[in-house]
Coordinates of C-alpha atoms in Angstrom, one line a residue:
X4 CA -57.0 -43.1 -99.6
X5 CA -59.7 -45.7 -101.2
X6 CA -61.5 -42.4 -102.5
X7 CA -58.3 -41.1 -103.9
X8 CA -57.3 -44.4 -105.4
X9 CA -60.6 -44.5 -107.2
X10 CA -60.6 -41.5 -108.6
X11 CA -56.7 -41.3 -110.2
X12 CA -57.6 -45.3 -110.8
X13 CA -57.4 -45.7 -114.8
X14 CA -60.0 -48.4 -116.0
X15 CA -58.4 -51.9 -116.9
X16 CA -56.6 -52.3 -120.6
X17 CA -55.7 -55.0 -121.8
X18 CA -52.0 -54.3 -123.0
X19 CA -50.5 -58.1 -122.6
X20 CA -51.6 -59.0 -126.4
X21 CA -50.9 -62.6 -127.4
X22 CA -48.6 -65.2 -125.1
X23 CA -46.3 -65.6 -128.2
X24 CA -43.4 -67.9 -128.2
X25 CA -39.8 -66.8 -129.0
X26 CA -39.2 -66.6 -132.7
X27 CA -35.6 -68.2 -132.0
X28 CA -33.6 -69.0 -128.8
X29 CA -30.8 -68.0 -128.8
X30 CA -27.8 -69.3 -127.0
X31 CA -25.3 -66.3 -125.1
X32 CA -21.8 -66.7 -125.2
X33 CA -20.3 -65.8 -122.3
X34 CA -16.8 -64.5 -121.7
X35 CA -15.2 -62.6 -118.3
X36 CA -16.8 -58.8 -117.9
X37 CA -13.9 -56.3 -118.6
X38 CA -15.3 -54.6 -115.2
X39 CA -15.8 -57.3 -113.2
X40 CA -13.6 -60.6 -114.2
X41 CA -15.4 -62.3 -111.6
X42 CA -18.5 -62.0 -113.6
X43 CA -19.5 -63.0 -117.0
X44 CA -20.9 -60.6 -119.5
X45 CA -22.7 -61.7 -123.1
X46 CA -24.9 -60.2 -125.5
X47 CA -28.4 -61.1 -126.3
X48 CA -30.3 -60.0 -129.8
X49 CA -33.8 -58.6 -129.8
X50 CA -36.5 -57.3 -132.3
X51 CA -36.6 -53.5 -131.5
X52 CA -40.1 -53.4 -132.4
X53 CA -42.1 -57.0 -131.0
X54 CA -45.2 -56.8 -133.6
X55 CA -42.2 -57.1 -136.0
X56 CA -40.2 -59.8 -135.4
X57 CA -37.8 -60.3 -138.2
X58 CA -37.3 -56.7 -138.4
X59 CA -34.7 -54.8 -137.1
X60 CA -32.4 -55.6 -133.6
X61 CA -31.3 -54.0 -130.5
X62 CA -28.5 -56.2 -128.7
X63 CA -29.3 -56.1 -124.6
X64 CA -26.4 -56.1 -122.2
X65 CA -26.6 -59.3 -120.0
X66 CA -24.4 -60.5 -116.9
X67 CA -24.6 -63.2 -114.6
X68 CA -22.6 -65.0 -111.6
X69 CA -22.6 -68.3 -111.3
X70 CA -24.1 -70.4 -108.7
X71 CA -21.6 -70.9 -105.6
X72 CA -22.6 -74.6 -105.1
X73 CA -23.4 -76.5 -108.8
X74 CA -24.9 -79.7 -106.8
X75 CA -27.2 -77.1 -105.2
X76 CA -28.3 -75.1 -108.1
X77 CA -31.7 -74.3 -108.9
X78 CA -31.6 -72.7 -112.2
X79 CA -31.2 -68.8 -113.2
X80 CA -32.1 -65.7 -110.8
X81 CA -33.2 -62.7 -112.9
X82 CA -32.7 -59.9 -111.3
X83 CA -32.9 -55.7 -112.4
X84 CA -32.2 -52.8 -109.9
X85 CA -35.1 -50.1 -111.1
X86 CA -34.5 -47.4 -112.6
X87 CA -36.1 -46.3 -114.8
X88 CA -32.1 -46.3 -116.2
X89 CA -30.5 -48.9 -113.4
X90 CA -28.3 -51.4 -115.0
X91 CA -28.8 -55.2 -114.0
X92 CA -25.4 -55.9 -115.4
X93 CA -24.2 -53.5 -113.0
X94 CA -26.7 -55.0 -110.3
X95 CA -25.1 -58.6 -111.0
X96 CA -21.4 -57.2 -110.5
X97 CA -22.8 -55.8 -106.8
X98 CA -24.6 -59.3 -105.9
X99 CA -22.1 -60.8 -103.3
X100 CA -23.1 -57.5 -101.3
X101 CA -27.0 -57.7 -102.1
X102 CA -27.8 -60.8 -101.9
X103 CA -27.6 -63.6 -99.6
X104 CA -25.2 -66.6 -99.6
X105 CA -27.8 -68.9 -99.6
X106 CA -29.6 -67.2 -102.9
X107 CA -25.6 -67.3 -104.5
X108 CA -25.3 -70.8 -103.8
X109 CA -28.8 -72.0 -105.5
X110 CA -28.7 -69.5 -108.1
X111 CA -26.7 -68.1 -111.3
X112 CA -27.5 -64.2 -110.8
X113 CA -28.3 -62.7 -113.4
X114 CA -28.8 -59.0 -114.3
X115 CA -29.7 -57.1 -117.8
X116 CA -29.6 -53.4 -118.9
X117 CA -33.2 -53.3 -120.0
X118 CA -33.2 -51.4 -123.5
X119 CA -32.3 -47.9 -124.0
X120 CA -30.5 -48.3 -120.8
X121 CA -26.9 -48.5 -119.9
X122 CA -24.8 -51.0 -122.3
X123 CA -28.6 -51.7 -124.3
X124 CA -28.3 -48.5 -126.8
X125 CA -29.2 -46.0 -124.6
X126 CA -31.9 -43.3 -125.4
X127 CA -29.0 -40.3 -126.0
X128 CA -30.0 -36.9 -126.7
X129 CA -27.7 -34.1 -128.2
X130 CA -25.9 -32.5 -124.9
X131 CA -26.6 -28.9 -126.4
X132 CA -30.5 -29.4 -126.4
X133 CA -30.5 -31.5 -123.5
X134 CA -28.7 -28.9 -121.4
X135 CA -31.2 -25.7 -122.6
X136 CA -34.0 -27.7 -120.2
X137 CA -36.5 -25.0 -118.3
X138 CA -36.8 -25.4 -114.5
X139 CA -39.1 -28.4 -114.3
X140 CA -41.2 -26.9 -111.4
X141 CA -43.6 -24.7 -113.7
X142 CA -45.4 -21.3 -112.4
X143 CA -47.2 -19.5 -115.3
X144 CA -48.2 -20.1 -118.5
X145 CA -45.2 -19.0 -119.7
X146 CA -43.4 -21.6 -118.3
X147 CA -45.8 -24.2 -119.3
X148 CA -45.5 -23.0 -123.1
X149 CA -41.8 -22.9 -122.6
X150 CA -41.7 -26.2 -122.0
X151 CA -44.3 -27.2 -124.6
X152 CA -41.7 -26.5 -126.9
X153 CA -39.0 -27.1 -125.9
X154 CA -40.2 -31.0 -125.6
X155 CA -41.2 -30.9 -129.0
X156 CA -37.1 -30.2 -130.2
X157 CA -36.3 -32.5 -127.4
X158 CA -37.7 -35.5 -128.4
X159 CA -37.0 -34.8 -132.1
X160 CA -33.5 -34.6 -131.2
X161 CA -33.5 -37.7 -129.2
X162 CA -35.5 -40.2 -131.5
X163 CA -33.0 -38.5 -134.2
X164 CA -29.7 -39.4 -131.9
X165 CA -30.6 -43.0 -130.6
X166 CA -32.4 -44.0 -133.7
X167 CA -36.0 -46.5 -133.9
X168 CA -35.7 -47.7 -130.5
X169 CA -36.6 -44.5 -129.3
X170 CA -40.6 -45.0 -129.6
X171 CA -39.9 -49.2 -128.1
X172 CA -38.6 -48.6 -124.5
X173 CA -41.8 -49.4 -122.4
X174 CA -41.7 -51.8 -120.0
X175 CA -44.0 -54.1 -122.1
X176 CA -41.0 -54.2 -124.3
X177 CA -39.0 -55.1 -121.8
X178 CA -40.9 -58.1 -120.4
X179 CA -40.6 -59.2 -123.4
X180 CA -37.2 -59.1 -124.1
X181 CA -37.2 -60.5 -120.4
X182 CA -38.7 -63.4 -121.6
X183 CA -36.8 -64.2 -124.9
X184 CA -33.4 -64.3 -122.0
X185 CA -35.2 -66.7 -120.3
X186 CA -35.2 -68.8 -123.0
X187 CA -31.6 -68.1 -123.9
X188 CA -30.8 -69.4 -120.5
X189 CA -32.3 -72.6 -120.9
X190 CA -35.0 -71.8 -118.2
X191 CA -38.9 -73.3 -119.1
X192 CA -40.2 -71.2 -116.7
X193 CA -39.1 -67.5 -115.3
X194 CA -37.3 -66.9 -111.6
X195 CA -37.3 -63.3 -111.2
X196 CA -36.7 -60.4 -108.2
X197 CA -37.2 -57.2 -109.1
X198 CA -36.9 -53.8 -107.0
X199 CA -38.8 -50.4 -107.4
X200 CA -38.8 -49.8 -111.6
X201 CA -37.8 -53.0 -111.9
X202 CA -41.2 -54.3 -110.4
X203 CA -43.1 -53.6 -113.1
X204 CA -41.2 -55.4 -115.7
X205 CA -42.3 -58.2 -113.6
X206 CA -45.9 -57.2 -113.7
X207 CA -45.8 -56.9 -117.4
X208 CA -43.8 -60.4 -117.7
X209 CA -47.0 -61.9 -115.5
X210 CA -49.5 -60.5 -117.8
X211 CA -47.5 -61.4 -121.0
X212 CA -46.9 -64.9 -119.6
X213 CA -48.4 -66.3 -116.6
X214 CA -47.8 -69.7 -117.4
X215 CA -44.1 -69.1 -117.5
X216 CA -43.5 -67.5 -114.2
X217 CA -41.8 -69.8 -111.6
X218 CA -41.3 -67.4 -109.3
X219 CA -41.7 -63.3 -109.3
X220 CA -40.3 -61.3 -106.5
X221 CA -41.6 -57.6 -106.3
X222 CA -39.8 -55.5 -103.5
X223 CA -41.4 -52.2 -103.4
X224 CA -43.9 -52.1 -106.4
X225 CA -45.2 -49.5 -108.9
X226 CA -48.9 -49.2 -109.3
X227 CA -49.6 -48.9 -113.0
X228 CA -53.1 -48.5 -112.5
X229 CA -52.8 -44.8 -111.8
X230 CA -53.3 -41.5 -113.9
X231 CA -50.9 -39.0 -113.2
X232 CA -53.4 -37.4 -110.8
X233 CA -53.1 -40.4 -108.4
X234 CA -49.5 -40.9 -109.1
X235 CA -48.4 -37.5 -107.8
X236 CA -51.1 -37.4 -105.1
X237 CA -49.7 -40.7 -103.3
X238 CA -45.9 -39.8 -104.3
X239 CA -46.7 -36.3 -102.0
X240 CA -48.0 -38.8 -99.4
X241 CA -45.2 -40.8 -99.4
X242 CA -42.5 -38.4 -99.0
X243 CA -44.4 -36.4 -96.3
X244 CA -44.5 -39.4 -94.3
X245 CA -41.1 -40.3 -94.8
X246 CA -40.1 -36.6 -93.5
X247 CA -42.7 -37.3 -90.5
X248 CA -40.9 -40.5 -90.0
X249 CA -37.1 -38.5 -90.3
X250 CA -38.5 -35.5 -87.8
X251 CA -40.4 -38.2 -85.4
X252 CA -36.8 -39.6 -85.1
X253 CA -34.5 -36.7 -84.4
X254 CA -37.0 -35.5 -82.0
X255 CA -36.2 -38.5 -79.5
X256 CA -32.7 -39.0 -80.4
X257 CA -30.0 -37.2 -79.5
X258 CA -27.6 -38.4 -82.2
X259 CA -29.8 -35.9 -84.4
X260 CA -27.6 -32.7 -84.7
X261 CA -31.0 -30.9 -85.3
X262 CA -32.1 -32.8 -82.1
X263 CA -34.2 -29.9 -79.4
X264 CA -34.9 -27.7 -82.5
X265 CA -38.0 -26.7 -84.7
X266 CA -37.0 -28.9 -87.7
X267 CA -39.7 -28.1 -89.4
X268 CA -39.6 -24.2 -89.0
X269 CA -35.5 -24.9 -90.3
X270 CA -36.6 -26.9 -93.3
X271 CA -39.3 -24.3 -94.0
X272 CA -37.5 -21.3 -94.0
X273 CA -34.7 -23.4 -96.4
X274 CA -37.3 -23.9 -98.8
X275 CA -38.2 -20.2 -99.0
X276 CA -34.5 -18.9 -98.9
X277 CA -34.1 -21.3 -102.2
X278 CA -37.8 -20.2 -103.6
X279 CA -36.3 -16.9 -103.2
X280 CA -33.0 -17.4 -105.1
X281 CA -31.1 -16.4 -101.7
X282 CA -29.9 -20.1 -100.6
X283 CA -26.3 -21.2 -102.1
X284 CA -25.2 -24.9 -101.7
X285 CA -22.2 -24.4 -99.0
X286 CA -19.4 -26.5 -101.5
X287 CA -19.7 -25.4 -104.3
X288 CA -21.4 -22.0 -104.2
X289 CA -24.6 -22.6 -106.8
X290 CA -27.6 -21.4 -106.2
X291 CA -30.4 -23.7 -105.1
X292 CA -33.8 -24.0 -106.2
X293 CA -36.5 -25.0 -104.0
X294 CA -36.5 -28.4 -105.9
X295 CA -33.1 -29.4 -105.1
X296 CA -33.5 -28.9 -101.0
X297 CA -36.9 -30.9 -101.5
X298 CA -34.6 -33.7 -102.9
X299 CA -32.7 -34.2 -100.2
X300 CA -36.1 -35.2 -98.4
X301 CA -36.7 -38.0 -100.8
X302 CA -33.1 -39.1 -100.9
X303 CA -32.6 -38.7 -97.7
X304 CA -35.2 -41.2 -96.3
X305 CA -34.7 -43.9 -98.8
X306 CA -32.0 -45.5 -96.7
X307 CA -33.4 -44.3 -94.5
X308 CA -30.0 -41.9 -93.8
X309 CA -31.5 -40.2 -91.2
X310 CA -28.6 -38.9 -89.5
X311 CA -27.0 -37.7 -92.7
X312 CA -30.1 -35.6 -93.3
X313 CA -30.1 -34.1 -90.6
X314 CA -26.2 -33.1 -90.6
X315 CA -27.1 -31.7 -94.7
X316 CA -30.0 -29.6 -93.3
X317 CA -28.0 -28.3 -90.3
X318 CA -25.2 -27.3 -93.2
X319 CA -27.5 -25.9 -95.4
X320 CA -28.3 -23.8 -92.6
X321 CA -25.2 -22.3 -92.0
X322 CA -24.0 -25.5 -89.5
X323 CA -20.8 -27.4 -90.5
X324 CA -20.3 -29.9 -93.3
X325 CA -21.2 -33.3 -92.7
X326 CA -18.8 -36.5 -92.9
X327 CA -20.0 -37.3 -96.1
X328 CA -20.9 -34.1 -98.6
X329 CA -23.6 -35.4 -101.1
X330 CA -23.5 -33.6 -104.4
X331 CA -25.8 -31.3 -105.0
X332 CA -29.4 -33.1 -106.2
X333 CA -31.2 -33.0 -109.2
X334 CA -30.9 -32.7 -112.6
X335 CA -27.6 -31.1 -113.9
X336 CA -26.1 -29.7 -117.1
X337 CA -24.3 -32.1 -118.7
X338 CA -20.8 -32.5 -120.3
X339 CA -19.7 -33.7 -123.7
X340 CA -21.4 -34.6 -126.5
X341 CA -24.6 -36.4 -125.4
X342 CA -26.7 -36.6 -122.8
X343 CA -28.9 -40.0 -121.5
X344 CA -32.8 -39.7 -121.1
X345 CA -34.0 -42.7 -119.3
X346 CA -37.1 -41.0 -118.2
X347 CA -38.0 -41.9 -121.6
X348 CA -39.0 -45.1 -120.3
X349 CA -41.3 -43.6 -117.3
X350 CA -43.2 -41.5 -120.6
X351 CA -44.0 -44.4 -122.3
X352 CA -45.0 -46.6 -119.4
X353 CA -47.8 -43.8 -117.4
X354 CA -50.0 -41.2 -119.1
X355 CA -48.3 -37.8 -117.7
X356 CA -49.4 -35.2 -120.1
X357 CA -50.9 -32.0 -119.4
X358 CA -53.6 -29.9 -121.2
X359 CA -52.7 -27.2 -120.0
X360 CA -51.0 -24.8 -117.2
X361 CA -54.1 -24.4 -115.2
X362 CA -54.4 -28.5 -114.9
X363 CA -50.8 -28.5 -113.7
X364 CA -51.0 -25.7 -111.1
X365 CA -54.2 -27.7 -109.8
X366 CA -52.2 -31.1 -109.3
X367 CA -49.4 -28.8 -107.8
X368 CA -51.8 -27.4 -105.4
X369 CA -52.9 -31.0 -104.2
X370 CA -49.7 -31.9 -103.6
X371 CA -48.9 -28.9 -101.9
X372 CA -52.5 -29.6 -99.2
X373 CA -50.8 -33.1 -99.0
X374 CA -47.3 -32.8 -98.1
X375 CA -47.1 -29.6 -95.9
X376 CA -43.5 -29.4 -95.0
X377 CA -42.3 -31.2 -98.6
X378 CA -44.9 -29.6 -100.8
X379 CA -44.5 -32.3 -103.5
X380 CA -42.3 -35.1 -104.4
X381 CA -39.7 -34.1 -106.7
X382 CA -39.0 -37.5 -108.5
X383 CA -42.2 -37.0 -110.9
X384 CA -42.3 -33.4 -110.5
X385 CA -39.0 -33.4 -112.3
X386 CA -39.8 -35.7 -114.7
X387 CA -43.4 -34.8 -115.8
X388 CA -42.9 -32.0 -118.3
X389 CA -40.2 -33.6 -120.3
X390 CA -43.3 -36.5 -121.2
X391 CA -45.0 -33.5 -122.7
X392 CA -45.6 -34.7 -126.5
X393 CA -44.1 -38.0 -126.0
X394 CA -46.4 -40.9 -126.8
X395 CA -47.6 -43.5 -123.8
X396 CA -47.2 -46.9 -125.5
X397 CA -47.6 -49.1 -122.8
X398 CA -51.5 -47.8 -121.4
X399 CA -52.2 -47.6 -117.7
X400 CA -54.2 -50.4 -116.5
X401 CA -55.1 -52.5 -113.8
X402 CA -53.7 -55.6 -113.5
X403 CA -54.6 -59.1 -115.0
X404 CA -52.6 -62.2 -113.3
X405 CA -54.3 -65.8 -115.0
X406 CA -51.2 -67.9 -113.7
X407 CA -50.9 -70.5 -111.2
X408 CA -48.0 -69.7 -109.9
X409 CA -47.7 -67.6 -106.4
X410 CA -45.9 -64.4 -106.5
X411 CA -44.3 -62.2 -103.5
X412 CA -45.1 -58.6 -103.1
X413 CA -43.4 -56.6 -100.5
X414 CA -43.1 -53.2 -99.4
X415 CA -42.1 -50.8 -95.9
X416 CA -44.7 -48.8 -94.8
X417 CA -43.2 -45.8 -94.8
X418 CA -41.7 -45.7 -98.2
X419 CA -40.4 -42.8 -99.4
X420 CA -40.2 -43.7 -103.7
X421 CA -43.0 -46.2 -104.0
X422 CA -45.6 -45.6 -101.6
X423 CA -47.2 -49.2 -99.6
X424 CA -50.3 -48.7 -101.1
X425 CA -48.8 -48.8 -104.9
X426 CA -48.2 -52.3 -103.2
X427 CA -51.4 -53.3 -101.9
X428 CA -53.2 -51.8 -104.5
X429 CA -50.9 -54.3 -107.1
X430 CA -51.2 -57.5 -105.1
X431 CA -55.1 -56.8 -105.2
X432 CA -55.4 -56.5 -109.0
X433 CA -53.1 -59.6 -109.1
X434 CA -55.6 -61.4 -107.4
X435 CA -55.7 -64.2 -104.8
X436 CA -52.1 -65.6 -106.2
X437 CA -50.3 -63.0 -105.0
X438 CA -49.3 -62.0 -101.3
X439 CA -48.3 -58.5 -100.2
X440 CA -45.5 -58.7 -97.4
X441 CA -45.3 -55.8 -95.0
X442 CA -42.1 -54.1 -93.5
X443 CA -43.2 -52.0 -90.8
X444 CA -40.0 -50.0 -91.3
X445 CA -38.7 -47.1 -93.1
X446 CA -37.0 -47.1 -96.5
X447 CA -37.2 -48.4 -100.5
X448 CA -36.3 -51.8 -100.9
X449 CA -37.3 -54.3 -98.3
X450 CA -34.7 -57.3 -99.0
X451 CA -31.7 -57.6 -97.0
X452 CA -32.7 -54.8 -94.3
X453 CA -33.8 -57.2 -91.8
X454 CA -33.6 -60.5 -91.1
X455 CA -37.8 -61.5 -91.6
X456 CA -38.3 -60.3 -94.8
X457 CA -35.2 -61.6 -96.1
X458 CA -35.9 -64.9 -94.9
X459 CA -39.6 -64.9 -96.5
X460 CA -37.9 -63.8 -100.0
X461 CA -35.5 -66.2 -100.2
X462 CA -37.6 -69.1 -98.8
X463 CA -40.0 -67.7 -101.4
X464 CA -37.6 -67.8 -104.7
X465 CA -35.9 -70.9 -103.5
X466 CA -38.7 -73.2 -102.7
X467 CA -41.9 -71.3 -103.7
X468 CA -43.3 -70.8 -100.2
X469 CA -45.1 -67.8 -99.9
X470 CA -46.4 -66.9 -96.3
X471 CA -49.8 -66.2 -95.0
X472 CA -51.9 -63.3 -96.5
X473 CA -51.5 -60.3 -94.3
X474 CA -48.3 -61.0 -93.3
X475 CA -45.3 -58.4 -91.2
X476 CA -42.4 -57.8 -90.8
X477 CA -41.4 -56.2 -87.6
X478 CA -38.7 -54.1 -87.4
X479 CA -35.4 -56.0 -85.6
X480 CA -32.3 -55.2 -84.1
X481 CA -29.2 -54.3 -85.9
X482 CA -27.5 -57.4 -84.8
X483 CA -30.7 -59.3 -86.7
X484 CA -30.0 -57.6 -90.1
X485 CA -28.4 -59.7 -92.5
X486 CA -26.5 -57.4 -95.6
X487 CA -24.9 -54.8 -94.0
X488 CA -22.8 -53.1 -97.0
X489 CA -22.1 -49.5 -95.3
X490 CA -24.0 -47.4 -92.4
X491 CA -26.9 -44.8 -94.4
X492 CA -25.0 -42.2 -92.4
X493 CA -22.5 -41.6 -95.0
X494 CA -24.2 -41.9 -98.1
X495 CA -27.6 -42.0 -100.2
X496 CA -28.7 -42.6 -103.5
X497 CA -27.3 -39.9 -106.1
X498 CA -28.3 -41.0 -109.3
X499 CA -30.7 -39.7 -111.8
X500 CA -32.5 -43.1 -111.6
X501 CA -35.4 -42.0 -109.6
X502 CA -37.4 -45.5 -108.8
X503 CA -34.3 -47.3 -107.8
X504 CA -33.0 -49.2 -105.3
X505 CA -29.5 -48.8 -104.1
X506 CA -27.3 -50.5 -101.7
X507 CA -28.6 -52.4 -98.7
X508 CA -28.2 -50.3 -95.8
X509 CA -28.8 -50.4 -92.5
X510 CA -30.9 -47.6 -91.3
X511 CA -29.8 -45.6 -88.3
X512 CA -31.5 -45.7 -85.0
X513 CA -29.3 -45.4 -82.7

């Protein structure tokens, strides 16, 4: 893995520029959400391009929920659910279910829709191009100069259809626009937990501005440091261990409908029926590819939802439907006029072009050595052509912390949408200030799945305690866990946002 890393490791560069000040703070006025009364929505103005400052503005979405206890208050939690494309505002109206009391009493939560997201002019492309996309899983030249192409109308139409902002969505952006709502809220210096995408914003903000950082919680970290060799090397890892993690279980428990059987063979010989054209999804009759049965892999062990995975293979092989029918993954045409393109924000943030097809089938065939039974992961897979002729603003590099402050890393070992080592590999760059936490559980997001971690988090963004170096979290009882929204068995992630956390869930063992 250390070889690996080294290899698909890009060489530090400097992206953070100079810790400049807010032109103007601004003061939100807030007023009851339309979707959520209980929360309170406002608008927050923006340069759409930083090096020009009195240029042109993007307005970003903002929500927050006030602190349950005003004598207790610390200040302003900002918080963003990942994405690329997750909506904080969104995040903020789910809090009470995500977070703990004790967080909602000594914090106002609040969430943003990071620009070209959501409610912050989203990147929009015209339906009719967006919809004539080639299979993102390439096998010939032909393909490859397909989609050559067709990226070039893509992103002609998009930057057309949502206008400058188009070529200012990185997550540098971002962080700062993070920064200028900091200010808006009155806050000197910057409380912030972020999940999955959402992490590095917060890495960025660090760079940008380590003397303004309070507190930064990262729970389940990119690793910007990485070319797209390394990212889709240790994506392949990650999933194939999640599956190992999913088959290891149904294999001792007989809640697993699949439980006594060769799972593996099953899964296998899905795959091929779908390579093969010959595999229909059993509600709705369309034919699958061998993408979309790989998906329910990855979505399947995010939760984890182990016991729902196993009931959608056992349907998909001709058993009967589960309690809960997921629709079917991946990306799908779209209706109406226009159609959203948040990977936009993934292209600008990690170097994923191509030269050519021959590079492509090479990084396939990694993948392929490295994840036997899931062959590759398909959250970059399906995203990695459309960055074809699309810019990368904000340069891979390894990370430069020069703050005081101590920041919280955390991650589960077996992860199946940001691998633990993007995690250790991002507390090392930070340096000595910054403390990986382990889970030694399954799943994406950490917070709220047991009672350990929790504790450290909120102990962490409350009073700025961070534990030892090295420390774990074991996994504990049900009865230990502390947000218990809904059981994984009847539901899993179904968005397009591919590095996103979802609801806290409990994961099913038993």
């Amino acid at each position: 893995m250390a070889a690996l890393l080294a290899m698909a490791t890009v060489l530090p560069v400097s992206t953070a520029g100079a810790d400049t000040e807010v032109i103007t703070t601004q003061t939100i006025t807030w007023t009851p959400c339309e979707e959520e009364p209980a929360a309170e929505c406002g608008k927050l103005s923006v340069p759409i391009d930083w090096s020009k400052p009195d240029g042109a503005k993007v307005d970003i979405a903002v929500a927050r929920r006030k602190a349950t206890d005003a004598a207790a208050r610390i200040g302003s939690l900002v918080i963003n659910p990942g994405g690329p494309g997750g909506s904080g505002v969104e995040a903020v109206y789910g809090a009470p279910g995500s977070y703990t009391e004790e967080l909602q009493r000594r914090f106002d939560i609040v969430g943003f829709d990071p620009r070209g997201v959501g409610r912050s002019n989203p990147v929009i492309c015209s339906a009719s191009v967006y919809n004539r996309m080639p299979h993102t899983v390439m096998r010939s030249q032909a393909d490859f100069d397909a989609w050559n192409a067709f990226t070039k109308e893509l992103h002609a139409d998009c930057r057309a259809r949502t206008g400058p902002l188009y070529d200012h969505v990185d997550s540098v952006d971002v962080a700062r626009d993070l920064d200028a709502l900091r200010a808006a809220l009155g806050e000197k210096k910057l409380t912030y937990y972020g999940i999955s995408y959402g992490t590095l914003i917060g890495q960025m903000y660090a760079e940008l501005f380590p003397d303004r950082v309070r507190a930064l919680g990262l729970d389940s970290n990119m690793d910007h440091s990485l070319g797209v060799a390394g990212f889709l090397a240790t994506e392949a890892m990650a999933i194939e261990d999640a599956f190992d993690q999913f088959v290891g279980w149904c294999e001792q428990d007989t809640s697993c409908v699949l439980h006594g059987r060769d799972i593996r063979a099953i899964w296998k010989d899905l795959r091929e029926k779908a390579r093969r054209g010959e595999l229909k999804y059993p509600s709705t009759g369309q034919t699958m590819t061998e993408l979309q049965v790989i998906y329910n892999a990855a979505l399947g062990t995010e939760g984890p939802a182990w016991r729902l995975l196993s009931e959608v293979i056992n349907w998909l092989n001709g058993g009967p439907p589960p309690e809960w029918v997921p629709p079917l993954s991946g990306r799908q045409p779209v209706e109406g006029d226009v159609a959203h393109l948040p990977t936009a924000v993934l292209c600008q943030d990690y170097n994923l072009q191509m030269r050519s097809y021959s590079e492509y089938a090479a990084l396939m065939r990694v993948s392929n050595q490295l994840a036997p039974d899931t062959r590759y992961h398909p959250y970059p897979i399906d995203d990695l052509p459309i960055c074809m002729n699309y810019p990368t603003t904000n340069t891979p590099h390894a990370l430069r912390y020069t703050g005081d402050a101590p920041l919280l890393l955390g991650n589960s070992l077996h992860d199946p949408a940001t691998p633990w080592i993007w995690s250790a590999n991002a507390a090392r760059q930070l340096g000595s200030k910054a403390v990986l936490l382990t889970y030694e559980g399954w799943g994406h997001r950490i917070y709220g799945k047991d009672k350990c971690q929790t504790d450290i988090f909120d102990e962490y963004l409350i009073s700025l305690k961070v534990p030892p170096h090295g420390t774990r979290c074991a996994v504990g009882t049900a009865e230990e866990s502390v947000l218990r929204q809904q059981a994984p068995s009847q539901t899993w992630p179904t968005g397009s946002n591919h590095w996103a956390a979802g609801p806290v869930a409990a994961w099913p063992l038993s």
